[in-house]
CSV table of C-alpha atoms and ligand atoms in Angstrom, one decimal:
chain,number,residue,atom,x,y,z
W,11,MET,CA,0.3,0.2,0.2
W,12,ALA,CA,1.3,3.7,-0.5
W,13,LYS,CA,2.7,5.6,2.1
W,14,PRO,CA,-0.1,8.3,2.8
W,15,ILE,CA,-0.5,11.7,0.7
W,16,SER,CA,-1.4,15.2,3.1
W,17,ILE,CA,-4.6,16.7,1.4
W,18,GLU,CA,-6.6,19.5,2.5
W,19,VAL,CA,-9.9,19.2,3.3
W,20,TRP,CA,-13.0,21.0,1.3
W,21,ASN,CA,-16.8,20.3,1.8
W,22,PRO,CA,-15.6,16.6,4.0
W,23,SER,CA,-19.8,15.4,3.7
W,24,GLY,CA,-20.0,15.9,0.7
W,25,LYS,CA,-21.8,13.2,-1.6
W,26,TYR,CA,-18.7,13.0,-4.6
W,27,ARG,CA,-14.6,12.5,-3.8
W,28,VAL,CA,-13.3,15.0,-6.3
W,29,VAL,CA,-9.3,14.9,-5.8
W,30,SER,CA,-6.8,17.4,-7.6
W,31,THR,CA,-3.5,16.2,-6.8
W,32,LYS,CA,-3.1,20.1,-7.1
W,33,SER,CA,-3.6,23.2,-5.4
W,34,MET,CA,-5.6,25.0,-8.1
W,35,PRO,CA,-5.2,29.4,-8.9
W,36,GLY,CA,-8.2,30.8,-7.4
W,37,THR,CA,-11.0,30.0,-5.3
W,38,ARG,CA,-14.8,29.7,-7.7
W,39,TRP,CA,-13.7,26.1,-8.5
W,40,ILE,CA,-13.3,25.2,-5.4
W,41,ARG,CA,-16.6,27.2,-4.5
W,42,LEU,CA,-18.6,24.8,-7.9
W,43,LEU,CA,-17.1,21.6,-6.5
W,44,ALA,CA,-18.6,21.9,-2.6
W,45,ASP,CA,-21.3,23.6,-3.6
W,46,ASN,CA,-22.7,20.8,-5.9
W,47,ASP,CA,-22.3,17.8,-2.8
W,48,CYS,CA,-19.3,17.3,-3.4
W,49,ARG,CA,-16.1,16.2,-1.0
W,50,LEU,CA,-12.8,18.1,-2.7
W,51,GLU,CA,-9.7,16.9,-1.4
W,52,ILE,CA,-6.5,19.3,-3.2
W,53,CYS,CA,-3.5,17.1,-2.7
W,54,THR,CA,-0.9,19.4,-0.7
W,55,GLU,CA,2.5,17.7,-0.8
W,56,THR,CA,4.9,19.8,-1.9
W,57,LYS,CA,6.9,17.8,-4.7
W,58,THR,CA,5.6,19.3,-8.1
W,59,ILE,CA,5.4,16.0,-9.3
W,60,LEU,CA,3.1,13.3,-8.0
W,61,SER,CA,4.6,9.3,-8.8
W,62,VAL,CA,1.9,6.5,-9.8
W,63,ASP,CA,2.0,5.2,-6.8
W,64,ASP,CA,1.0,8.9,-4.3
W,65,ILE,CA,-1.7,9.4,-7.4
W,66,LEU,CA,-2.9,5.6,-6.0
W,67,ALA,CA,-2.8,6.8,-2.6
W,68,LEU,CA,-4.7,9.9,-3.3
W,69,ILE,CA,-7.1,7.6,-5.5
W,70,GLY,CA,-7.8,5.1,-2.5
W,71,ASP,CA,-10.9,2.4,-3.1
W,72,ARG,CA,-13.2,5.3,-3.9
W,73,CYS,CA,-13.0,8.1,-6.1
W,74,ASP,CA,-15.3,9.8,-8.1
W,75,VAL,CA,-13.1,11.8,-10.3
W,76,GLN,CA,-9.7,13.8,-11.0
W,77,LEU,CA,-7.3,16.9,-11.9
W,78,THR,CA,-4.1,17.1,-14.0
W,79,GLU,CA,-1.3,14.8,-13.6
W,80,GLU,CA,0.5,12.0,-15.6
W,81,TRP,CA,-1.8,9.3,-16.4
W,82,GLY,CA,-2.0,6.3,-18.4
W,83,GLU,CA,-3.0,2.7,-17.7
W,84,VAL,CA,-2.5,1.5,-14.8
W,85,LEU,CA,-3.9,5.3,-13.1
W,86,PHE,CA,-7.2,5.1,-14.9
W,87,SER,CA,-8.0,1.0,-13.7
W,88,ALA,CA,-7.3,2.3,-10.2
W,89,LEU,CA,-10.6,5.5,-10.8
W,90,LYS,CA,-12.5,2.8,-12.5
W,91,ARG,CA,-12.2,0.3,-9.4
W,92,ALA,CA,-12.6,3.4,-7.2
W,93,GLY,CA,-16.3,4.0,-8.7
W,94,GLY,CA,-14.4,6.8,-10.9
W,95,THR,CA,-15.4,8.5,-14.6
W,96,ALA,CA,-13.7,11.4,-14.8
W,97,PHE,CA,-10.8,13.0,-15.0
W,98,SER,CA,-9.3,16.5,-16.2
W,99,ASN,CA,-6.0,17.8,-17.7
W,100,MET,CA,-5.7,21.1,-16.3
W,101,ALA,CA,-4.2,21.7,-19.6
W,102,VAL,CA,-4.8,22.3,-23.7
W,103,GLY,CA,-2.6,20.1,-24.3
W,104,TYR,CA,-2.9,16.6,-23.6
W,105,ASN,CA,-0.2,14.3,-25.0
W,106,ASN,CA,0.2,13.4,-20.9
W,107,VAL,CA,-2.9,11.7,-21.6
W,108,ASP,CA,-3.3,7.7,-22.8
W,109,VAL,CA,-6.8,8.4,-24.3
W,110,GLU,CA,-7.1,5.2,-24.8
W,111,ALA,CA,-6.1,3.2,-21.8
W,112,ALA,CA,-8.7,6.1,-20.8
W,113,ASN,CA,-11.1,5.4,-22.9
W,114,ARG,CA,-11.2,1.5,-22.1
W,115,ASN,CA,-11.5,1.9,-18.9
W,116,GLY,CA,-15.0,4.3,-19.6
W,117,ILE,CA,-12.9,8.0,-18.3
W,118,ALA,CA,-13.4,11.1,-19.8
W,119,VAL,CA,-11.3,12.7,-20.1
W,120,GLY,CA,-11.5,16.8,-19.8
W,121,ASN,CA,-9.1,19.4,-21.3
W,122,THR,CA,-8.9,23.6,-21.1
W,123,PRO,CA,-9.1,25.6,-24.7
W,124,GLY,CA,-10.3,28.3,-24.7
W,125,VAL,CA,-8.4,30.4,-22.5
W,126,LEU,CA,-4.5,30.1,-22.6
W,127,THR,CA,-4.8,31.2,-26.9
W,128,GLU,CA,-4.1,34.5,-26.4
W,129,THR,CA,-1.8,34.0,-22.6
W,130,THR,CA,0.2,31.2,-24.0
W,131,ALA,CA,1.2,33.4,-28.2
W,132,GLU,CA,2.1,36.5,-25.6
W,133,LEU,CA,4.2,33.8,-24.5
W,134,ALA,CA,5.9,33.0,-27.4
W,135,ALA,CA,6.0,37.0,-28.5
W,136,SER,CA,7.6,37.8,-25.5
W,137,LEU,CA,10.5,35.0,-26.5
W,138,SER,CA,10.4,35.8,-29.7
W,139,LEU,CA,11.3,39.6,-29.0
W,140,ALA,CA,13.5,38.3,-26.0
W,141,ALA,CA,15.5,36.3,-27.7
W,142,ALA,CA,15.6,38.9,-31.2
W,143,ARG,CA,16.7,41.6,-29.1
W,144,ARG,CA,19.1,39.4,-26.6
W,145,ILE,CA,17.1,41.1,-23.7
W,146,VAL,CA,18.0,38.6,-21.4
W,147,GLU,CA,21.8,38.9,-21.9
W,148,ALA,CA,21.8,42.5,-21.9
W,149,ASP,CA,20.0,42.4,-18.4
W,150,GLN,CA,22.9,40.0,-17.8
W,151,PHE,CA,25.1,42.2,-18.8
W,152,MET,CA,23.4,45.5,-16.8
W,153,ARG,CA,23.0,43.4,-13.4
W,154,ALA,CA,27.0,42.7,-13.3
W,155,GLY,CA,28.3,46.2,-13.2
W,156,LEU,CA,29.3,45.6,-17.0
W,157,TYR,CA,27.8,48.3,-18.8
W,158,ASP,CA,30.2,52.0,-19.0
W,159,GLY,CA,28.4,53.6,-22.0
W,160,TRP,CA,27.0,53.7,-24.7
W,161,LEU,CA,28.3,51.9,-27.8
W,162,PRO,CA,27.6,50.9,-31.8
W,163,HIS,CA,27.8,47.1,-31.3
W,164,LEU,CA,26.6,46.4,-27.4
W,165,PHE,CA,24.1,43.5,-28.4
W,166,VAL,CA,23.2,44.3,-31.7
W,167,GLY,CA,20.5,42.4,-32.2
W,168,ASN,CA,17.7,41.9,-35.4
W,169,LEU,CA,14.7,44.2,-37.1
W,170,LEU,CA,11.8,42.8,-37.0
W,171,LYS,CA,9.9,44.5,-39.0
W,172,GLY,CA,9.2,43.4,-42.9
W,173,GLN,CA,11.3,40.1,-42.4
W,174,SER,CA,9.2,36.9,-41.7
W,175,VAL,CA,7.3,34.7,-39.5
W,176,GLY,CA,7.2,31.5,-40.2
W,177,VAL,CA,4.9,29.4,-38.0
W,178,ILE,CA,4.3,25.8,-37.4
W,179,GLY,CA,0.8,24.1,-36.3
W,180,ALA,CA,-1.3,27.1,-37.4
W,181,GLY,CA,-4.3,26.4,-34.8
W,182,ARG,CA,-5.5,28.6,-32.0
W,183,ILE,CA,-2.0,29.7,-30.6
W,184,GLY,CA,-0.4,29.6,-33.4
W,185,SER,CA,-2.6,31.7,-35.0
W,186,ALA,CA,-2.8,34.3,-32.4
W,187,TYR,CA,1.4,34.1,-32.2
W,188,ALA,CA,0.8,35.3,-36.2
W,189,ARG,CA,-1.7,38.3,-35.8
W,190,MET,CA,0.6,39.6,-32.8
W,191,MET,CA,3.4,39.7,-34.7
W,192,ILE,CA,2.0,40.5,-38.2
W,193,GLU,CA,0.3,43.5,-36.4
W,194,GLY,CA,2.3,44.4,-34.1
W,195,PHE,CA,5.7,44.0,-36.3
W,196,LYS,CA,5.1,44.0,-39.8
W,197,MET,CA,6.1,40.9,-40.3
W,198,ASN,CA,5.1,39.1,-43.0
W,199,LEU,CA,3.6,35.0,-43.1
W,200,ILE,CA,5.0,31.7,-44.1
W,201,TYR,CA,3.0,28.6,-42.3
W,202,TYR,CA,2.5,25.5,-42.2
W,203,ASP,CA,0.2,22.9,-41.0
W,204,LEU,CA,-2.2,19.5,-42.5
W,205,TYR,CA,-5.1,22.4,-42.7
W,206,GLN,CA,-5.0,25.5,-44.1
W,207,SER,CA,-6.2,28.0,-41.8
W,208,THR,CA,-8.5,31.0,-43.9
W,209,ARG,CA,-9.4,33.4,-40.8
W,210,LEU,CA,-5.6,34.0,-40.4
W,211,GLU,CA,-5.1,34.3,-43.8
W,212,LYS,CA,-8.4,36.4,-44.6
W,213,PHE,CA,-7.3,38.6,-41.2
W,214,VAL,CA,-3.4,39.1,-43.1
W,215,THR,CA,-4.7,39.6,-46.5
W,216,ALA,CA,-7.2,42.5,-44.9
W,217,TYR,CA,-4.8,44.2,-42.6
W,218,GLY,CA,-2.5,44.2,-45.9
W,219,GLN,CA,-4.9,46.2,-47.9
W,220,PHE,CA,-5.0,48.6,-44.6
W,221,LEU,CA,-1.5,49.1,-44.6
W,222,LYS,CA,-1.6,50.0,-48.4
W,223,ALA,CA,-4.5,51.7,-47.9
W,224,ASN,CA,-2.3,54.1,-45.2
W,225,GLY,CA,0.7,54.8,-47.6
W,226,GLU,CA,2.4,51.5,-46.6
W,227,GLN,CA,4.5,48.5,-47.3
W,228,PRO,CA,1.5,46.5,-47.0
W,229,VAL,CA,2.1,42.1,-44.6
W,230,THR,CA,1.6,38.9,-47.3
W,231,TRP,CA,1.0,35.6,-46.3
W,232,LYS,CA,2.2,32.2,-47.6
W,233,ARG,CA,1.0,28.8,-46.7
W,234,ALA,CA,4.2,26.5,-47.5
W,235,ALA,CA,3.9,23.3,-49.2
W,236,THR,CA,6.2,21.8,-46.8
W,237,MET,CA,7.4,22.7,-43.4
W,238,GLU,CA,10.9,22.8,-44.8
W,239,ASP,CA,10.1,26.0,-46.8
W,240,VAL,CA,9.3,27.6,-43.2
W,241,LEU,CA,11.9,26.6,-41.9
W,242,ARG,CA,13.9,27.8,-44.9
W,243,GLU,CA,12.5,31.3,-45.6
W,244,ALA,CA,11.9,32.4,-42.4
W,245,ASP,CA,13.3,35.0,-40.0
W,246,VAL,CA,11.3,33.9,-37.1
W,247,ILE,CA,10.1,30.4,-36.4
W,248,SER,CA,7.2,30.0,-33.6
W,249,LEU,CA,5.9,26.6,-33.3
W,250,HIS,CA,3.1,25.6,-31.7
W,251,PRO,CA,1.6,22.0,-32.9
W,252,VAL,CA,0.6,19.3,-31.2
W,253,LEU,CA,2.4,17.1,-30.1
W,254,ASP,CA,2.1,13.4,-31.7
W,255,LYS,CA,3.9,11.0,-33.8
W,256,THR,CA,4.5,13.5,-36.4
W,257,THR,CA,5.5,15.6,-34.6
W,258,TYR,CA,8.5,14.5,-32.1
W,259,HIS,CA,11.9,16.0,-33.1
W,260,LEU,CA,10.0,17.7,-35.7
W,261,ILE,CA,13.6,20.1,-35.5
W,262,ASN,CA,16.1,17.4,-35.9
W,263,PRO,CA,19.3,18.6,-37.4
W,264,GLU,CA,19.3,18.1,-41.0
W,265,ARG,CA,16.0,21.0,-40.4
W,266,LEU,CA,18.8,23.5,-38.2
W,267,ALA,CA,21.0,23.1,-40.8
W,268,ILE,CA,18.6,24.7,-44.1
W,269,MET,CA,17.0,27.4,-41.3
W,270,LYS,CA,19.2,31.1,-41.6
W,271,LYS,CA,22.0,31.2,-39.8
W,272,GLU,CA,21.0,34.2,-37.6
W,273,ALA,CA,17.3,33.1,-37.4
W,274,VAL,CA,15.0,33.0,-34.5
W,275,LEU,CA,12.9,29.9,-33.3
W,276,VAL,CA,10.6,29.5,-30.5
W,277,ASN,CA,8.9,27.3,-28.8
W,278,ALA,CA,6.2,27.0,-26.1
W,279,SER,CA,4.2,23.9,-27.5
W,280,ARG,CA,5.7,20.9,-26.3
W,281,GLY,CA,9.5,19.6,-25.8
W,282,PRO,CA,9.9,16.9,-27.4
W,283,VAL,CA,9.3,18.9,-30.5
W,284,ILE,CA,12.6,20.3,-31.0
W,285,ASP,CA,15.6,17.6,-30.4
W,286,GLU,CA,17.4,19.4,-27.4
W,287,VAL,CA,20.9,17.7,-28.2
W,288,ALA,CA,21.0,18.7,-31.6
W,289,LEU,CA,20.2,22.4,-30.6
W,290,VAL,CA,22.3,22.6,-27.6
W,291,GLU,CA,25.3,22.1,-30.9
W,292,HIS,CA,23.8,24.5,-33.7
W,293,LEU,CA,23.4,27.1,-31.0
W,294,LYS,CA,27.1,26.1,-30.3
W,295,ALA,CA,28.3,26.1,-33.8
W,296,ASN,CA,25.8,29.1,-34.8
W,297,PRO,CA,26.6,31.9,-32.2
W,298,MET,CA,23.8,34.4,-33.9
W,299,PHE,CA,21.3,32.3,-34.2
W,300,ARG,CA,18.9,32.5,-30.9
W,301,VAL,CA,15.8,30.0,-28.9
W,302,GLY,CA,13.9,31.3,-27.2
W,303,LEU,CA,12.6,28.4,-24.9
W,304,ASP,CA,9.2,27.7,-22.2
W,305,VAL,CA,9.6,24.1,-22.9
W,306,PHE,CA,12.4,21.0,-22.5
W,307,GLU,CA,12.4,17.7,-23.6
W,308,ASP,CA,12.9,16.5,-20.1
W,309,GLU,CA,11.1,19.1,-18.3
W,310,PRO,CA,11.7,19.7,-16.1
W,311,TYR,CA,15.1,19.8,-16.9
W,312,MET,CA,17.6,21.1,-19.8
W,313,LYS,CA,19.8,18.5,-21.8
W,314,PRO,CA,23.1,20.0,-20.8
W,315,GLY,CA,25.5,22.6,-22.2
W,316,LEU,CA,22.0,24.5,-23.3
W,317,ALA,CA,21.9,26.8,-19.5
W,318,ASP,CA,25.3,27.9,-21.0
W,319,MET,CA,24.4,28.9,-23.9
W,320,LYS,CA,23.9,32.7,-24.3
W,321,ASN,CA,22.1,32.6,-27.2
W,322,ALA,CA,19.6,30.9,-25.0
W,323,VAL,CA,16.2,32.5,-23.4
W,324,VAL,CA,15.0,29.5,-21.3
W,325,VAL,CA,12.3,30.0,-18.5
W,326,PRO,CA,10.6,27.8,-17.0
W,327,HIS,CA,6.6,26.2,-18.4
W,328,ILE,CA,4.9,29.7,-18.6
W,329,ALA,CA,3.7,30.4,-21.3
W,330,SER,CA,-0.2,29.9,-20.0
W,331,ALA,CA,0.1,31.7,-16.7
W,332,SER,CA,-1.5,34.8,-16.1
W,333,LYS,CA,-3.8,35.2,-13.4
W,334,TRP,CA,-7.1,34.8,-15.7
W,335,THR,CA,-6.3,32.0,-17.6
W,336,ARG,CA,-4.8,30.1,-14.5
W,337,GLU,CA,-8.2,30.6,-13.0
W,338,GLY,CA,-10.4,29.7,-15.4
W,339,MET,CA,-8.0,26.7,-16.3
W,340,ALA,CA,-9.2,25.4,-12.8
W,341,THR,CA,-12.4,26.4,-13.7
W,342,LEU,CA,-12.9,25.2,-16.6
W,343,ALA,CA,-11.3,21.0,-14.8
W,344,ALA,CA,-12.7,21.7,-12.2
W,345,LEU,CA,-16.2,21.9,-14.5
W,346,ASN,CA,-15.8,19.2,-16.9
W,347,VAL,CA,-15.7,17.1,-13.4
W,348,LEU,CA,-18.7,18.5,-11.6
W,349,GLY,CA,-20.6,18.1,-15.7
W,350,LYS,CA,-19.9,14.0,-15.5
W,351,ILE,CA,-20.5,13.5,-12.3
W,352,LYS,CA,-24.3,16.0,-13.2
W,353,GLY,CA,-24.7,13.5,-16.1
W,354,TYR,CA,-24.2,17.1,-18.2
W,355,PRO,CA,-23.5,17.3,-21.6
W,356,VAL,CA,-20.7,18.0,-23.2
W,357,TRP,CA,-20.4,21.9,-24.9
W,358,GLY,CA,-20.8,22.5,-27.8
W,359,ASN,CA,-17.6,24.4,-29.5
W,360,PRO,CA,-14.9,24.0,-26.2
W,361,ASN,CA,-13.8,26.8,-28.3
W,362,LEU,CA,-15.9,29.2,-26.9
W,363,VAL,CA,-15.8,29.0,-22.9
W,364,GLU,CA,-17.2,32.5,-22.1
W,365,PRO,CA,-20.5,31.6,-20.7
W,366,PHE,CA,-18.3,29.2,-17.5
W,367,LEU,CA,-16.1,32.4,-16.8
W,368,LYS,CA,-18.9,34.4,-15.6
W,369,GLU,CA,-17.9,35.4,-12.2
W,370,ASP,CA,-21.0,35.3,-10.8
W,371,ALA,CA,-23.2,33.6,-12.6
W,372,THR,CA,-23.6,30.2,-12.7
W,373,PRO,CA,-22.3,28.2,-15.2
W,374,PRO,CA,-24.8,26.1,-18.4
W,375,ALA,CA,-25.1,22.7,-17.1
W,376,ALA,CA,-22.6,21.2,-19.2
W,377,CYS,CA,-18.6,19.6,-19.4
W,378,PRO,CA,-16.7,22.5,-21.4
W,379,SER,CA,-14.7,20.7,-22.8
W,380,ILE,CA,-14.6,16.5,-22.9
W,381,VAL,CA,-11.8,14.9,-25.7
W,382,ASN,CA,-13.2,11.4,-25.5
W,383,ALA,CA,-16.9,12.8,-26.1
W,384,LYS,CA,-17.2,10.9,-29.3
W,385,GLN,CA,-15.7,8.0,-28.2
W,386,LEU,CA,-17.6,7.5,-24.9
W,387,GLY,CA,-20.4,8.0,-27.3
W,388,ARG,CA,-21.4,11.4,-25.0
W,389,TYR,CA,-24.0,14.1,-26.1
W,390,TYR,CA,-23.4,17.3,-26.7
W,391,TYR,CA,-25.2,19.9,-25.3
W,392,VAL,CA,-26.2,22.6,-28.0
W,393,PRO,CA,-28.0,26.5,-26.7
W,394,PRO,CA,-31.9,26.8,-27.5
W,395,ALA,CA,-31.9,29.3,-29.9
W,396,ILE,CA,-30.1,27.2,-31.7
W,397,VAL,CA,-32.3,23.8,-31.9
W,398,LYS,CA,-34.9,26.3,-32.2
W,399,ALA,CA,-33.1,27.7,-35.2
W,400,LEU,CA,-31.9,24.0,-36.4
W,401,ARG,CA,-35.6,22.7,-35.8
W,402,THR,CA,-37.1,25.4,-38.9
W,403,GLY,CA,-34.8,24.4,-41.5
W,404,ALA,CA,-32.2,26.1,-41.0
W,405,ARG,CA,-28.9,23.8,-41.2
W,406,SER,CA,-26.3,26.5,-42.2
W,407,ILE,CA,-26.2,27.2,-38.3
W,408,ILE,CA,-24.5,23.7,-38.5
W,409,LEU,CA,-22.1,24.7,-40.9
W,410,TYR,CA,-20.8,27.6,-38.8
W,411,LEU,CA,-20.2,25.9,-36.0
W,412,SER,CA,-18.1,22.2,-37.2
W,413,VAL,CA,-16.8,24.0,-39.8
W,414,GLN,CA,-15.5,27.8,-38.7
W,415,ASP,CA,-14.2,26.2,-35.2
W,416,HIS,CA,-12.7,22.7,-36.4
W,417,THR,CA,-15.5,21.1,-33.5
W,418,PRO,CA,-17.2,18.1,-34.1
W,419,LEU,CA,-20.9,17.3,-35.6
W,420,HIS,CA,-23.4,18.1,-32.8
W,421,GLU,CA,-25.8,15.6,-32.3
W,422,VAL,CA,-29.1,16.6,-31.3
I,18,NAI,N1,3.8,26.1,-23.3
I,18,NAI,C1,2.6,26.2,-22.7
I,18,NAI,O1,1.9,26.8,-21.3
I,18,NAI,C2,1.1,26.0,-23.3
I,18,NAI,C3,1.8,24.7,-24.2
I,18,NAI,N2,1.2,24.7,-25.7
I,18,NAI,C4,1.0,23.6,-26.8
I,18,NAI,O2,0.0,24.0,-27.9
I,18,NAI,C5,-0.1,23.3,-28.7
I,18,NAI,C6,-1.0,23.4,-29.9
I,18,NAI,O3,-2.1,23.7,-29.1
I,18,NAI,P1,-3.2,24.4,-29.5
I,18,NAI,O4,-3.1,25.9,-29.9
I,18,NAI,O5,-4.6,25.5,-28.2
I,18,NAI,O6,-3.9,23.4,-30.3
I,18,NAI,P2,-4.5,23.5,-32.2
I,18,NAI,O7,-4.9,22.1,-31.7
I,18,NAI,O8,-5.7,24.4,-31.9
I,18,NAI,O9,-3.3,23.7,-33.0
I,18,NAI,C7,-2.2,22.7,-32.5
I,18,NAI,C8,-2.1,22.6,-34.4
I,18,NAI,O10,-1.3,21.7,-35.0
I,18,NAI,C9,-1.2,21.1,-36.2
I,18,NAI,N3,-0.7,20.3,-36.5
I,18,NAI,C10,-0.7,19.2,-36.2
I,18,NAI,N4,-0.2,18.8,-36.3
I,18,NAI,C11,0.9,18.9,-37.0
I,18,NAI,C12,2.0,18.2,-38.8
I,18,NAI,N5,3.0,17.2,-37.7
I,18,NAI,N6,2.6,19.6,-38.6
I,18,NAI,C13,2.4,21.1,-39.3
I,18,NAI,N7,0.7,20.8,-37.4
I,18,NAI,C14,0.7,20.4,-37.3
I,18,NAI,C15,-3.2,21.3,-35.8
I,18,NAI,O11,-3.6,20.5,-37.3
I,18,NAI,C16,-3.3,22.6,-35.3
I,18,NAI,O12,-4.0,23.3,-36.0
I,18,NAI,C17,-0.7,22.1,-27.3
I,18,NAI,O13,-1.1,20.8,-27.7
I,18,NAI,C18,0.5,22.8,-26.4
I,18,NAI,O14,0.7,21.0,-26.4
I,18,NAI,C19,-0.9,25.1,-25.2
I,18,NAI,C20,-1.4,26.1,-24.4
I,18,NAI,C21,-0.1,26.0,-22.7
I,19,3PY,O1,-2.5,24.0,-21.7
I,19,3PY,C1,-0.7,23.4,-21.9
I,19,3PY,O2,-1.0,22.3,-22.9
I,19,3PY,C2,-0.4,24.2,-21.4
I,19,3PY,O3,1.1,23.9,-21.8
I,19,3PY,C3,-0.5,24.0,-19.9
I,19,3PY,O4,0.7,25.7,-19.3
């Protein structure tokens, strides 16, 4: 039997036992669970990453639902044995979750899209600027008392205006990042994604027309046929794909070799998207090549040598770390599991989650985002106004919801 884990308990007499492996920001998520007959147990262990045994001890022999951490067959089957039916990641990415194992055990898997997009894109933009303009190096130089007057060559970096920004993975975050770099710095876009991002293309076209009408050089966009085209052409490249078999070590020695010698590479997706050993070698050989990294291949560790590289800006996976986003993530994770306990349907559009976030309002009776809803045969929540419109034959509303926002077709 695993050793006991220290916990803090809310609403001890609650009917449903909900376990959170981490303390999450804000208090609304706690209130929402406690006010809905849940006994909430929050792990208060000081270690950052819990082991499988720690989590098994937390689940115990009766647990209705679980929030966050690395999950596979051992944990999902233990949760099922304890009577659990739902798990929610406090994250939009769920590469840490074996969804097949969850399906086998009939456990709903929640995630928290819709609140991270801008916050994560802003951090990617910050890393782009910090790397391009050598801000961390210059800050360290200043604090070390080395500054003794303005010099023409001191920390010369890259101008972004008019250069090209490359985005690999132009989904929610990649597109938001692209817009920031295009609108903010008037960069031209080249992107690679498995799917066309017409919304992003339309945005760049319209912004280009606006600039032209104002006598400025218009910005342009290009959808690249291959990832290599982006790597060869772009001055700043930001990686925003999901992590899966197709994107593991997407940046490898061969691909690093075709990038410009003075390019800036940013990664705020997942560490293993870059072969980090190869990256360290590339940084050593190309001092003008710079990177901004929020995520690492062996998180929380860095590959040997990376910490010594002056041409690398490194931060500890803080891309989603704004108060609004983190509190929103906690709320959505809690509502995913609460919705499953209550037998609610799944929200029709996981990208439009504002109704769940209104501080003083009762949230909709739905799970905000369950990634394996279809596999588990869950049905979708469709707002009453849309149901009414569908009944009167308005097919275009189905198309709007399913195509525009890449959500599954709604079952009404
Ligand atoms: N550093 C951090 O704190 C955060 C990291 N993330 C990471 O960012 C990822 C992306 O998040 P979203 O933009 O919300 O997801 P998304 O699903 O909207 O976008 C991902 C995009 O990657 C594309 N893609 C998939 N495979 C590809 C491939 N082989 N080549 C090129 N493109 C490919 C998809 O078509 C999609 O457009 C998450 O899965 C997560 O891992 C997300 C939030 C915060
Ligand atoms: O949401 C995610 O995927 C994260 O990485 C959280 O920061």
